[in-house]
Amino acid sequence: MRLVLVGPPGSGKGTQAERLVRHFDLTQVGTGAMFRDAMARGTKMGLEVSPLMKQGLLVPDPIVNDVVAELFRSKSRPECFVMDGYPRTYAQAVAFDALLKLEYLPLDAVINLTISDDDVVKRIGGRMCCASPACGVCFNVYHRPPEVPGVCDACGEPLVIREDDKEETIRRRLGEFHKNTDALLEHYRRQHLVDDVSATDPADVIFRNILKALERRHPGAAAGAATANGGKR
Ligand code: AMP
């Protein structure tokens, strides 16, 4: 299964991506996580993207496209994957189409998680993520609290509010999201790849609805990695 997840910050994209990874045995490709890792390691690219990310602005298309192309052209390229946060603009979608065509890796579906801006702001108000760049798991004090307040369940490091999760930053990121996403979705709708799924339901229900949408496209696929296509649909 090769999927793109589209949704504003706070739509639960990361949570659904994790579930899809487990269910279909996919590689999760998260460009935000790749940039945070580059920043933490202090690489040249990390230093370049750091001020943009801190202001909630998008990293320029050529930089993001290069990072993704490098991954897909490497020997350890993912064959089955869920894209979490890429492509985010029409130009990125066009570049990604060309890359996947060259690599003979056609997309199966684009899952569009839908939620209003006000609901996003409510949700993100409670988000805290693991301070360790190697982990980066996110919790929500209202909807998905960690077992011990302020501590990551996965690795025990402290949880922090990411600079790009502060309300002012969120409003800016939502503005950017709307500015870019219409053209992106239109591009994929023309290819009949888009499934709209409401992101306001509980995470389990959202996941079930995603599976239903994928099942409609590929009957038998929703059963997951154990049965579909010899374990790797
Ligand atoms: P995320 O973790 O996906 O919310 O991304 C965090 C930040 O990384 C975004 O606010 C952008 O600054 C940057 N970023 C991640 N993915 C992309 C992308 N596909 N295009 C441009 N900027 C991105």
Tab-separated table of C-alpha atoms and ligand atoms in Angstrom:
chain	number	residue	atom	x	y	z
A	1	MET	CA	0.000	0.000	0.000
A	2	ARG	CA	1.311	3.450	-0.943
A	3	LEU	CA	-0.532	6.309	0.663
A	4	VAL	CA	-0.412	10.060	1.080
A	5	LEU	CA	-2.065	11.523	4.191
A	6	VAL	CA	-3.301	15.108	3.844
A	7	GLY	CA	-4.682	17.129	6.743
A	8	PRO	CA	-4.051	20.358	8.644
A	9	PRO	CA	-1.800	20.358	11.703
A	10	GLY	CA	-3.803	18.830	14.549
A	11	SER	CA	-5.973	16.641	12.301
A	12	GLY	CA	-4.396	13.541	13.835
A	13	LYS	CA	-2.351	12.773	10.735
A	14	GLY	CA	0.564	11.441	12.785
A	15	THR	CA	-1.676	9.118	14.828
A	16	GLN	CA	-3.389	7.726	11.743
A	17	ALA	CA	-0.040	7.338	9.984
A	18	GLU	CA	1.260	5.253	12.922
A	19	ARG	CA	-1.819	3.014	12.755
A	20	LEU	CA	-1.510	2.569	9.007
A	21	VAL	CA	2.156	1.675	9.465
A	22	ARG	CA	1.272	-1.077	11.949
A	23	HIS	CA	-1.739	-2.369	10.027
A	24	PHE	CA	-0.125	-2.550	6.584
A	25	ASP	CA	3.538	-2.836	7.619
A	26	LEU	CA	4.435	0.446	5.904
A	27	THR	CA	7.337	2.863	6.176
A	28	GLN	CA	6.238	6.220	7.564
A	29	VAL	CA	7.822	9.113	5.688
A	30	GLY	CA	7.433	12.315	7.734
A	31	THR	CA	9.212	15.343	6.319
A	32	GLY	CA	8.595	17.377	9.517
A	33	ALA	CA	10.371	14.681	11.545
A	34	MET	CA	13.213	14.582	8.994
A	35	PHE	CA	13.686	18.354	9.335
A	36	ARG	CA	13.520	18.271	13.150
A	37	ASP	CA	16.155	15.560	13.123
A	38	ALA	CA	18.388	17.634	10.787
A	39	MET	CA	17.957	20.636	13.105
A	40	ALA	CA	18.832	18.593	16.180
A	41	ARG	CA	21.948	17.264	14.442
A	42	GLY	CA	22.861	20.800	13.353
A	43	THR	CA	23.332	19.880	9.684
A	44	LYS	CA	23.608	22.601	7.006
A	45	MET	CA	20.071	21.852	5.847
A	46	GLY	CA	18.851	21.811	9.474
A	47	LEU	CA	20.257	25.308	10.049
A	48	GLU	CA	18.649	26.498	6.813
A	49	VAL	CA	15.135	25.270	7.663
A	50	SER	CA	15.216	26.080	11.394
A	51	PRO	CA	14.010	29.750	11.235
A	52	LEU	CA	11.218	28.833	8.798
A	53	MET	CA	9.949	25.978	10.944
A	54	LYS	CA	10.057	28.115	14.086
A	55	GLN	CA	7.855	30.705	12.364
A	56	GLY	CA	5.429	28.065	11.112
A	57	LEU	CA	6.369	28.713	7.490
A	58	LEU	CA	6.784	26.063	4.831
A	59	VAL	CA	10.268	24.993	3.819
A	60	PRO	CA	10.811	25.891	0.120
A	61	ASP	CA	9.702	23.205	-2.345
A	62	PRO	CA	13.167	22.496	-3.854
A	63	ILE	CA	14.631	21.664	-0.403
A	64	VAL	CA	11.744	19.346	0.559
A	65	ASN	CA	11.672	17.698	-2.870
A	66	ASP	CA	15.426	17.014	-2.678
A	67	VAL	CA	15.147	15.438	0.783
A	68	VAL	CA	12.349	13.129	-0.390
A	69	ALA	CA	14.025	12.309	-3.714
A	70	GLU	CA	17.231	11.378	-1.899
A	71	LEU	CA	15.286	8.931	0.259
A	72	PHE	CA	13.394	7.337	-2.653
A	73	ARG	CA	16.515	7.046	-4.802
A	74	SER	CA	18.531	5.397	-2.047
A	75	LYS	CA	19.079	1.641	-1.880
A	76	SER	CA	16.903	1.498	1.233
A	77	ARG	CA	14.002	3.309	-0.455
A	78	PRO	CA	10.585	2.468	0.953
A	79	GLU	CA	8.481	0.206	-1.309
A	80	CYS	CA	5.278	0.509	0.706
A	81	PHE	CA	4.768	3.721	2.620
A	82	VAL	CA	2.545	6.362	4.099
A	83	MET	CA	3.563	9.962	3.434
A	84	ASP	CA	2.945	12.106	6.509
A	85	GLY	CA	3.351	15.808	5.686
A	86	TYR	CA	4.554	15.488	2.100
A	87	PRO	CA	3.532	16.531	-0.497
A	88	ARG	CA	2.104	19.741	0.939
A	89	THR	CA	1.962	21.941	-2.168
A	90	TYR	CA	0.946	21.471	-5.791
A	91	ALA	CA	4.609	21.789	-6.874
A	92	GLN	CA	5.619	19.074	-4.387
A	93	ALA	CA	2.825	16.790	-5.661
A	94	VAL	CA	3.984	17.210	-9.254
A	95	ALA	CA	7.612	16.510	-8.252
A	96	PHE	CA	6.534	13.486	-6.191
A	97	ASP	CA	4.453	12.091	-9.095
A	98	ALA	CA	7.497	12.306	-11.364
A	99	LEU	CA	9.738	10.668	-8.750
A	100	LEU	CA	7.307	7.805	-8.116
A	101	LYS	CA	6.865	7.254	-11.855
A	102	LEU	CA	10.630	6.903	-12.301
A	103	GLU	CA	10.757	4.501	-9.361
A	104	TYR	CA	7.708	2.478	-10.574
A	105	LEU	CA	5.878	3.079	-7.317
A	106	PRO	CA	2.297	4.220	-8.131
A	107	LEU	CA	0.190	5.685	-5.317
A	108	ASP	CA	-2.866	3.744	-4.117
A	109	ALA	CA	-4.755	6.595	-2.432
A	110	VAL	CA	-4.630	10.062	-0.901
A	111	ILE	CA	-6.461	10.200	2.430
A	112	ASN	CA	-7.745	13.730	3.116
A	113	LEU	CA	-8.485	14.247	6.838
A	114	THR	CA	-11.099	17.014	7.174
A	115	ILE	CA	-11.514	19.263	10.272
A	116	SER	CA	-12.422	22.936	10.926
A	117	ASP	CA	-9.779	25.492	11.998
A	118	ASP	CA	-11.495	26.045	15.376
A	119	ASP	CA	-11.395	22.330	16.164
A	120	VAL	CA	-7.704	22.278	15.228
A	121	VAL	CA	-6.903	25.125	17.633
A	122	LYS	CA	-8.739	23.323	20.476
A	123	ARG	CA	-6.852	20.127	19.825
A	124	ILE	CA	-3.396	21.569	19.472
A	125	GLY	CA	-3.737	23.579	22.681
A	126	GLY	CA	-3.167	20.276	24.492
A	127	ARG	CA	-0.394	18.800	22.355
A	128	MET	CA	2.968	17.900	23.899
A	129	CYS	CA	5.704	16.005	22.119
A	130	CYS	CA	8.715	14.053	23.254
A	131	ALA	CA	11.803	16.276	23.483
A	132	SER	CA	14.010	13.512	22.089
A	133	PRO	CA	14.388	13.984	18.313
A	134	ALA	CA	14.997	10.264	17.979
A	135	CYS	CA	11.516	9.611	19.410
A	136	GLY	CA	9.267	12.656	18.802
A	137	VAL	CA	6.032	10.848	19.812
A	138	CYS	CA	3.192	13.326	20.483
A	139	PHE	CA	0.500	13.157	23.184
A	140	ASN	CA	-2.485	15.361	23.979
A	141	VAL	CA	-3.326	16.247	27.559
A	142	TYR	CA	-7.067	16.004	26.715
A	143	HIS	CA	-7.368	13.250	24.104
A	144	ARG	CA	-4.261	11.068	24.469
A	145	PRO	CA	-2.567	11.762	27.815
A	146	PRO	CA	0.756	10.116	28.655
A	147	GLU	CA	0.694	7.641	31.557
A	148	VAL	CA	2.876	9.969	33.663
A	149	PRO	CA	2.140	13.695	33.066
A	150	GLY	CA	4.977	15.418	31.192
A	151	VAL	CA	6.868	12.192	30.470
A	152	CYS	CA	7.026	10.258	27.202
A	153	ASP	CA	5.464	6.759	27.427
A	154	ALA	CA	7.728	5.486	24.684
A	155	CYS	CA	11.182	6.533	25.943
A	156	GLY	CA	10.826	8.322	29.312
A	157	GLU	CA	12.183	11.696	28.073
A	158	PRO	CA	10.335	14.922	29.041
A	159	LEU	CA	7.430	16.184	26.908
A	160	VAL	CA	7.531	19.772	25.609
A	161	ILE	CA	5.256	22.099	23.642
A	162	ARG	CA	6.953	22.379	20.264
A	163	GLU	CA	7.669	25.914	19.080
A	164	ASP	CA	5.538	25.191	15.999
A	165	ASP	CA	2.572	24.076	18.196
A	166	LYS	CA	2.123	27.479	19.894
A	167	GLU	CA	-1.221	29.113	19.022
A	168	GLU	CA	0.159	32.021	17.026
A	169	THR	CA	2.291	29.606	15.029
A	170	ILE	CA	-0.683	27.298	14.516
A	171	ARG	CA	-2.823	30.097	13.045
A	172	ARG	CA	-0.030	30.858	10.612
A	173	ARG	CA	0.385	27.193	9.726
A	174	LEU	CA	-3.379	26.852	9.105
A	175	GLY	CA	-3.193	29.871	6.800
A	176	GLU	CA	-0.338	28.243	4.889
A	177	PHE	CA	-2.187	24.925	4.815
A	178	HIS	CA	-5.329	26.391	3.220
A	179	LYS	CA	-3.310	28.463	0.776
A	180	ASN	CA	-1.568	25.364	-0.569
A	181	THR	CA	-3.917	22.442	-0.122
A	182	ASP	CA	-6.751	23.269	-2.510
A	183	ALA	CA	-4.529	22.986	-5.578
A	184	LEU	CA	-2.806	19.897	-4.172
A	185	LEU	CA	-6.097	18.073	-3.591
A	186	GLU	CA	-7.490	19.173	-6.943
A	187	HIS	CA	-4.407	17.660	-8.585
A	188	TYR	CA	-5.011	14.315	-6.859
A	189	ARG	CA	-8.803	14.464	-7.360
A	190	ARG	CA	-8.192	14.639	-11.103
A	191	GLN	CA	-6.334	11.317	-10.688
A	192	HIS	CA	-9.311	9.917	-8.684
A	193	LEU	CA	-7.006	9.205	-5.765
A	194	VAL	CA	-8.656	11.224	-2.973
A	195	ASP	CA	-10.761	9.782	-0.122
A	196	ASP	CA	-12.199	12.429	2.257
A	197	VAL	CA	-12.405	11.190	5.866
A	198	SER	CA	-13.750	13.295	8.763
A	199	ALA	CA	-11.031	13.852	11.370
A	200	THR	CA	-13.400	15.028	14.127
A	201	ASP	CA	-14.330	11.482	15.229
A	202	PRO	CA	-12.330	9.513	17.816
A	203	ALA	CA	-9.085	8.078	16.432
A	204	ASP	CA	-10.468	4.499	16.251
A	205	VAL	CA	-13.453	5.603	14.182
A	206	ILE	CA	-11.264	7.675	11.859
A	207	PHE	CA	-9.022	4.670	11.329
A	208	ARG	CA	-11.982	2.394	10.582
A	209	ASN	CA	-13.271	4.930	8.042
A	210	ILE	CA	-9.860	5.081	6.385
A	211	LEU	CA	-9.825	1.286	6.123
A	212	LYS	CA	-13.352	1.322	4.647
A	213	ALA	CA	-12.253	3.831	2.009
A	214	LEU	CA	-9.200	1.718	1.122
A	215	GLU	CA	-11.353	-1.407	1.007
A	216	ARG	CA	-13.634	0.282	-1.543
A	217	ARG	CA	-10.590	0.940	-3.735
A	218	HIS	CA	-8.871	-2.408	-3.237
A	219	PRO	CA	-11.299	-5.104	-2.041
A	220	GLY	CA	-9.516	-7.291	0.523
A	221	ALA	CA	-6.901	-4.630	1.287
A	222	ALA	CA	-8.316	-3.560	4.656
A	223	ALA	CA	-7.412	-6.940	6.155
A	224	GLY	CA	-3.871	-5.600	6.431
A	225	ALA	CA	-0.337	-6.847	5.968
A	226	ALA	CA	-0.975	-10.418	7.073
A	227	THR	CA	-3.232	-11.239	4.131
A	228	ALA	CA	-3.060	-8.565	1.454
A	229	ASN	CA	-0.630	-9.145	-1.412
A	230	GLY	CA	1.647	-11.557	0.396
A	231	GLY	CA	2.117	-9.201	3.295
A	232	LYS	CA	3.105	-6.107	1.323
A	233	ARG	CA	0.252	-4.500	-0.535
B	1	AMP	P1	5.006	18.667	10.563
B	1	AMP	O1	5.748	17.905	11.614
B	1	AMP	O2	4.619	17.818	9.384
B	1	AMP	O3	3.850	19.426	11.128
B	1	AMP	O4	6.016	19.759	9.963
B	1	AMP	C1	6.621	20.727	10.787
B	1	AMP	C2	7.237	21.832	9.924
B	1	AMP	O5	8.193	21.279	9.024
B	1	AMP	C3	6.258	22.576	9.017
B	1	AMP	O6	5.585	23.618	9.690
B	1	AMP	C4	7.198	23.106	7.941
B	1	AMP	O7	7.928	24.212	8.412
B	1	AMP	C5	8.165	21.943	7.762
B	1	AMP	N1	7.701	20.975	6.744
B	1	AMP	C6	7.430	19.660	6.946
B	1	AMP	N2	7.039	19.060	5.802
B	1	AMP	C7	7.042	20.041	4.851
B	1	AMP	C8	6.699	20.059	3.462
B	1	AMP	N3	6.253	18.953	2.830
B	1	AMP	N4	6.819	21.243	2.807
B	1	AMP	C9	7.267	22.346	3.418
B	1	AMP	N5	7.581	22.405	4.730
B	1	AMP	C10	7.475	21.264	5.451
